CSV table of C-alpha atoms in Angstrom, one decimal:
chain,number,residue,atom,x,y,z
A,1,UNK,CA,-25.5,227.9,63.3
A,2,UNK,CA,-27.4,225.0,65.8
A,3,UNK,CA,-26.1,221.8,65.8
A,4,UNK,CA,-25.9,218.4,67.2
A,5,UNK,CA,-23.0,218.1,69.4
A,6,UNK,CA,-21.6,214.6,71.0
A,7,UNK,CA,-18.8,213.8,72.7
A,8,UNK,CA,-16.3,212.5,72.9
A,9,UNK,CA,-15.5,212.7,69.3
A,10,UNK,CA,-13.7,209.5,69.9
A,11,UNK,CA,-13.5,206.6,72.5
A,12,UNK,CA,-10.7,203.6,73.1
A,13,UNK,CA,-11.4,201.4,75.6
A,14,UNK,CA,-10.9,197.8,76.8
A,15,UNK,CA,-13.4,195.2,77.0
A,16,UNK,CA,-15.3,195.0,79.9
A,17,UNK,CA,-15.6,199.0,80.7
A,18,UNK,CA,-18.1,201.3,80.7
A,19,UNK,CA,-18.7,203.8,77.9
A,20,UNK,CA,-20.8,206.9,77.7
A,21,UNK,CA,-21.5,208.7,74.9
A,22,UNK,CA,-23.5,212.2,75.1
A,23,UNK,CA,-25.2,213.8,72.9
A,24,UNK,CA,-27.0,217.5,72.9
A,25,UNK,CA,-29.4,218.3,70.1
A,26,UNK,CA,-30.6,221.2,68.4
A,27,UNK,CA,-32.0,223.8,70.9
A,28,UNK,CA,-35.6,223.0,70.4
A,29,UNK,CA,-35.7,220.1,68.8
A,30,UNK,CA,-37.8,217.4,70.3
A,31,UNK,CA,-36.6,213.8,68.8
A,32,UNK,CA,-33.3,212.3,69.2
A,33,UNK,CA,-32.0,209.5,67.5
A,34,UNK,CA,-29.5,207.4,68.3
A,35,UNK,CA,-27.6,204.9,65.2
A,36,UNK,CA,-24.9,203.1,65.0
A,37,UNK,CA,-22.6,202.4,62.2
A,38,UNK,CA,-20.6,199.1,61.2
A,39,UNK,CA,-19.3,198.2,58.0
A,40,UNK,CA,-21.1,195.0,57.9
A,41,UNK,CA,-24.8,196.2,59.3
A,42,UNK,CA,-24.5,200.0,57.8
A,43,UNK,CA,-26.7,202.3,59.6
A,44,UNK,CA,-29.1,200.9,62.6
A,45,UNK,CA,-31.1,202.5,64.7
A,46,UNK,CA,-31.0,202.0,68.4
A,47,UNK,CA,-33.1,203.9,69.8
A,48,UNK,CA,-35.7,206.7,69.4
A,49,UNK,CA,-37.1,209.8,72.1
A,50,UNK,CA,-39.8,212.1,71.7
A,51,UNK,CA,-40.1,214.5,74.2
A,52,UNK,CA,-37.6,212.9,76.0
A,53,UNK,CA,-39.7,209.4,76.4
A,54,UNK,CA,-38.9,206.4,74.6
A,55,UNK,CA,-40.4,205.6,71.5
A,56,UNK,CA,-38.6,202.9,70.0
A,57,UNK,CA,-34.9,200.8,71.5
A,58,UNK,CA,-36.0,197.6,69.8
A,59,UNK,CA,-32.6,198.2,68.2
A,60,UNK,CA,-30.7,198.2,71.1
A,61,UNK,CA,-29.2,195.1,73.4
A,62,UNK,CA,-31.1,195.2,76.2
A,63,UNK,CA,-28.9,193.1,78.6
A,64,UNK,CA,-25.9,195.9,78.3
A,65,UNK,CA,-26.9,198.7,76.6
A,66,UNK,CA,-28.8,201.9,78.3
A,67,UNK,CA,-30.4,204.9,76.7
A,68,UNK,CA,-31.6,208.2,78.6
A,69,UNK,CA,-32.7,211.9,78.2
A,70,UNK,CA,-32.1,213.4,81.8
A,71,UNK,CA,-33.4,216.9,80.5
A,72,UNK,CA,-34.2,217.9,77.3
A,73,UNK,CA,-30.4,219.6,76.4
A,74,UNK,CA,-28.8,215.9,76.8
A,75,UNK,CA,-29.1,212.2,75.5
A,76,UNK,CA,-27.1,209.5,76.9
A,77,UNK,CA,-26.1,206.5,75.3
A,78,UNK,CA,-24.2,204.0,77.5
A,79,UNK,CA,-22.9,200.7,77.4
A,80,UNK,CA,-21.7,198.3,80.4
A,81,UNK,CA,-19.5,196.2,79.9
A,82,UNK,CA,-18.5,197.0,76.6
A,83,UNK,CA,-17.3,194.0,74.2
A,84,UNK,CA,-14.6,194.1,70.9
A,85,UNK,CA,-18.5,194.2,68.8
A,86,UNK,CA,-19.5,196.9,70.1
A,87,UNK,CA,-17.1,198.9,68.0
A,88,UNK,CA,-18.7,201.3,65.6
A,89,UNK,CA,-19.6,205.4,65.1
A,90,UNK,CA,-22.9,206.0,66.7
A,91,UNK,CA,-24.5,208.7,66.0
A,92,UNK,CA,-27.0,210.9,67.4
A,93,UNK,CA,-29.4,213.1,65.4
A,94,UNK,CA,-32.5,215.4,66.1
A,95,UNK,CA,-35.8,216.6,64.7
A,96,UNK,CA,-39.1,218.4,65.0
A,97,UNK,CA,-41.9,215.4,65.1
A,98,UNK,CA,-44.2,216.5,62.7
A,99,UNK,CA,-41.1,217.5,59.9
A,100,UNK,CA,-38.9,214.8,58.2
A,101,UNK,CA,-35.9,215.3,58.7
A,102,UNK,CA,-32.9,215.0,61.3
A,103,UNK,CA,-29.7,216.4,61.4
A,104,UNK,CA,-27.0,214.5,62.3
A,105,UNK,CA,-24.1,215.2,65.2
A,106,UNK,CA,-20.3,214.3,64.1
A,107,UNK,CA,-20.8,210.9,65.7
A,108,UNK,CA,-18.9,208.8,68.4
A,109,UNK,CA,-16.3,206.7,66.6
A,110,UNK,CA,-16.0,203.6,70.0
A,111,UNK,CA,-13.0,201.0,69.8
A,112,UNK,CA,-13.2,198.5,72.2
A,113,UNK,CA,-9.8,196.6,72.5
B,1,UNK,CA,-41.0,196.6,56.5
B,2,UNK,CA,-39.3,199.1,54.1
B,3,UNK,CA,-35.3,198.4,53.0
B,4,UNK,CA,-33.4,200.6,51.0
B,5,UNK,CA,-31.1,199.1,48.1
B,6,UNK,CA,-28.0,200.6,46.9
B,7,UNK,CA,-26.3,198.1,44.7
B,8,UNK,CA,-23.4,199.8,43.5
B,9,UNK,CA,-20.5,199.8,46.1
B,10,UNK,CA,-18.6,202.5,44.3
B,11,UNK,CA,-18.7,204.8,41.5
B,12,UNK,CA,-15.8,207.0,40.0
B,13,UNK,CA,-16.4,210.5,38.1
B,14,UNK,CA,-14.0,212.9,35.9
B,15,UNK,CA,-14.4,216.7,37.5
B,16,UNK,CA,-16.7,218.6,36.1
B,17,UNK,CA,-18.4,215.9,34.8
B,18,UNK,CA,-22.3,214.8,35.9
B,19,UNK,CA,-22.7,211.3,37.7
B,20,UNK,CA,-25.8,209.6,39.0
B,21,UNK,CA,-25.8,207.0,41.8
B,22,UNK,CA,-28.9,204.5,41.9
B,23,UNK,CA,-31.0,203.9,45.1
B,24,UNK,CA,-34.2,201.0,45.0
B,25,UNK,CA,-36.9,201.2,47.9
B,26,UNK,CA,-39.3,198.8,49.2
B,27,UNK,CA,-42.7,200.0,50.5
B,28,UNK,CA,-46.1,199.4,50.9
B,29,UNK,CA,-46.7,202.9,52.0
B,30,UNK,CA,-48.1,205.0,49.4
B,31,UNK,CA,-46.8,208.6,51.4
B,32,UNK,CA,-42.7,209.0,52.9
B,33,UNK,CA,-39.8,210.4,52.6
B,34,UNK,CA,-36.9,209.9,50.5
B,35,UNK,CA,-33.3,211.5,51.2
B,36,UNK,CA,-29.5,211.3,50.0
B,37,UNK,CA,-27.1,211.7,52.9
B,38,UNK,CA,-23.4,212.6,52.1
B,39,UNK,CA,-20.7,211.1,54.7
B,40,UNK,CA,-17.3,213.1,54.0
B,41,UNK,CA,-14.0,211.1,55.6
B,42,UNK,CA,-14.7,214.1,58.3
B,43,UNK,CA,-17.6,211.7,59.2
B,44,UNK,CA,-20.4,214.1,59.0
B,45,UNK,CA,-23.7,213.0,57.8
B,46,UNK,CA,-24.8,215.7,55.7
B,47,UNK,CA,-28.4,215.8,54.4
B,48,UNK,CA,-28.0,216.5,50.5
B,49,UNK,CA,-31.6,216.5,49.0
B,50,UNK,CA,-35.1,215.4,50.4
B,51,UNK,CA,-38.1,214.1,48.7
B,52,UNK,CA,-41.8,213.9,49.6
B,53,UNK,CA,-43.3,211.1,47.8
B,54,UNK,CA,-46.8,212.7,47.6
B,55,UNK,CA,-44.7,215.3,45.1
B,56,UNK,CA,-44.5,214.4,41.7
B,57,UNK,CA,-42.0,217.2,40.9
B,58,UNK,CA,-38.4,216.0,41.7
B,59,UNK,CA,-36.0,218.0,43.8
B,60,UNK,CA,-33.4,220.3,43.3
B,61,UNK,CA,-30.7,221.5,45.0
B,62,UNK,CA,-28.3,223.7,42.9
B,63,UNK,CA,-25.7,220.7,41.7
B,64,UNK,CA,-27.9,217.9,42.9
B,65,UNK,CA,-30.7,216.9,41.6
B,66,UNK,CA,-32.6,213.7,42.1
B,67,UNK,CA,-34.6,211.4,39.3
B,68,UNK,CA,-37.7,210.1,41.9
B,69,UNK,CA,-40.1,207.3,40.1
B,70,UNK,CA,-42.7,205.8,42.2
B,71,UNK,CA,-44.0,202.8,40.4
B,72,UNK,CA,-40.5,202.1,40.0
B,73,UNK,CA,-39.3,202.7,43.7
B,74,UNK,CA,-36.6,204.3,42.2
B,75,UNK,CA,-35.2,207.3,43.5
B,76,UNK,CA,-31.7,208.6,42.0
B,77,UNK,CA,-29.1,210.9,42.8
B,78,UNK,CA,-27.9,212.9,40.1
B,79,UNK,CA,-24.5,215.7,40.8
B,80,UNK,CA,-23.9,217.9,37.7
B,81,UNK,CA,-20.4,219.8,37.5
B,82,UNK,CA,-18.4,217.3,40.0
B,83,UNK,CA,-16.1,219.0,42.2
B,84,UNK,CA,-13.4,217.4,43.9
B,85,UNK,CA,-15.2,218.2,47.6
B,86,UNK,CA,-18.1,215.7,46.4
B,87,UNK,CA,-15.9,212.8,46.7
B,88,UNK,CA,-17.8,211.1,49.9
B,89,UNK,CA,-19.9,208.1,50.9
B,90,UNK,CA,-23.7,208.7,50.0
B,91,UNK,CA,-26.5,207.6,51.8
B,92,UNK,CA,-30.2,207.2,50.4
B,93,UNK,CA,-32.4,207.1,53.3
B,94,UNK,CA,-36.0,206.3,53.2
B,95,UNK,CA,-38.6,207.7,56.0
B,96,UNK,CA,-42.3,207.1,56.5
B,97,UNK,CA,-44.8,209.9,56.8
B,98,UNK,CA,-46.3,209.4,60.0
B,99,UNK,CA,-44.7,210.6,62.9
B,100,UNK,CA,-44.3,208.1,66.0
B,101,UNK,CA,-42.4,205.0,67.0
B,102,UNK,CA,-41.3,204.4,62.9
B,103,UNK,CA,-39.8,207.9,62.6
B,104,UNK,CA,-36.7,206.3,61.8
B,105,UNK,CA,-34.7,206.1,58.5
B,106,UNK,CA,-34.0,203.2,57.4
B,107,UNK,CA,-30.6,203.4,55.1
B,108,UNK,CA,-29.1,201.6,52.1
B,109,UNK,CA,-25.6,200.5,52.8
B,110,UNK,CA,-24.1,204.1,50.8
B,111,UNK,CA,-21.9,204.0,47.6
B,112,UNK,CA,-18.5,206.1,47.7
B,113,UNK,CA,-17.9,208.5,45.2
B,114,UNK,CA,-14.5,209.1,43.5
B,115,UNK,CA,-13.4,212.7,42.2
B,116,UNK,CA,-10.9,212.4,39.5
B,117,UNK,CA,-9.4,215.7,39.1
């Protein structure tokens, strides 16, 4: 049964520190997604891979948050220094370009104190 | 750009019972996607249903079924027989066709569903 995976599951930290969230997608897959989800904005994207190059992070804050693929098993999504607004579930999901649809991994619930 | 419009914040259903949850779109696209996501208090997004808009048929997925209207830009989630494990927060989710840098979804703000037993 493939699936996303992403750890941790979930993340306290104090303002000011660096967070890293992981994410592996489906074994095959060649987009990864990353969202994030607030009560007040819903769903957002951040940022978009295919084929482990970056499509799309026009959602993202440039000035402290990072997005990678080091290899095509693993998606990084970090943030330095963190601040209380950054707290959320961000999730990661994967796809097939060329089908529609992504599956999503348990998401990253961050609490920045 | 495209948004995605659920106006009803929450909904409440008897078990056993059938309940349908509205979702709006906006588009100039004449091809995408259309999908209802189900977010359990476990957190999981869970793809329920998935429409092509190129399909006039609507989909079906044994209890689920959705009510997709194109010149309305109206695509609804219908669950027949409620069961007490479809209490969750429900995404719709709109997608365009083309594959590249818009591959995203782009998500209404979800309604949660109440399952009274």
């Amino acid at each position: 049964d493939a699936r996303v995976t992403q750890t941790p599951r979930d993340k306290v930290t104090e303002m000011g520190q660096e967070v890293t969230m992981r994410c592996q997608p489906i074994l095959g897959h060649n987009t990864v997604f990353w969202y994030r989800q607030t009560m007040m904005q819903g769903l957002e994207l951040l940022a978009y891979f295919r084929n482990r190059a970056p499509l799309d992070d026009s959602g993202m804050p440039k000035d402290r948050f990072s997005a990678e693929m080091p290899d095509a098993t693993l998606a990084t999504l970090k943030i330095q220094p963190s601040e209380p607004r950054d707290s959320a579930v961000y999730f990661c999901a994967s796809g097939f370009s060329g089908t529609d649809t992504q599956y999503f991994g348990p998401g990253t619930r961050l609490t920045v104190l | 750009a495209q948004t995605v419009t659920q106006s009803q914040p929450e909904m409440s259903v008897q078990e056993a019972e059938t309940v349908t949850l509205s979702c709006t779109y906006d588009t100039s696209e004449s091809d995408y996607y259309l999908f209802w996501y189900k977010q359990p208090p476990s957190r999981q997004m869970i793809l329920v249903i998935r429409q092509e808009a190129y399909k006039q048929q609507n989909a079906t997925e044994n209890r689920f079924s959705v009510n997709f209207q194109k010149a309305a830009k109206s695509f609804s989630l219908k669950i027949s027989d409620s069961q007490l494990g479809d209490a969750a927060m429900y995404f719709c989710a709109y997608r365009t066709l083309y594959t590249g840098a818009n591959s995203k979804l782009t998500f209404g703000k979800g309604i949660t569903l109440s399952v009274r037993p």
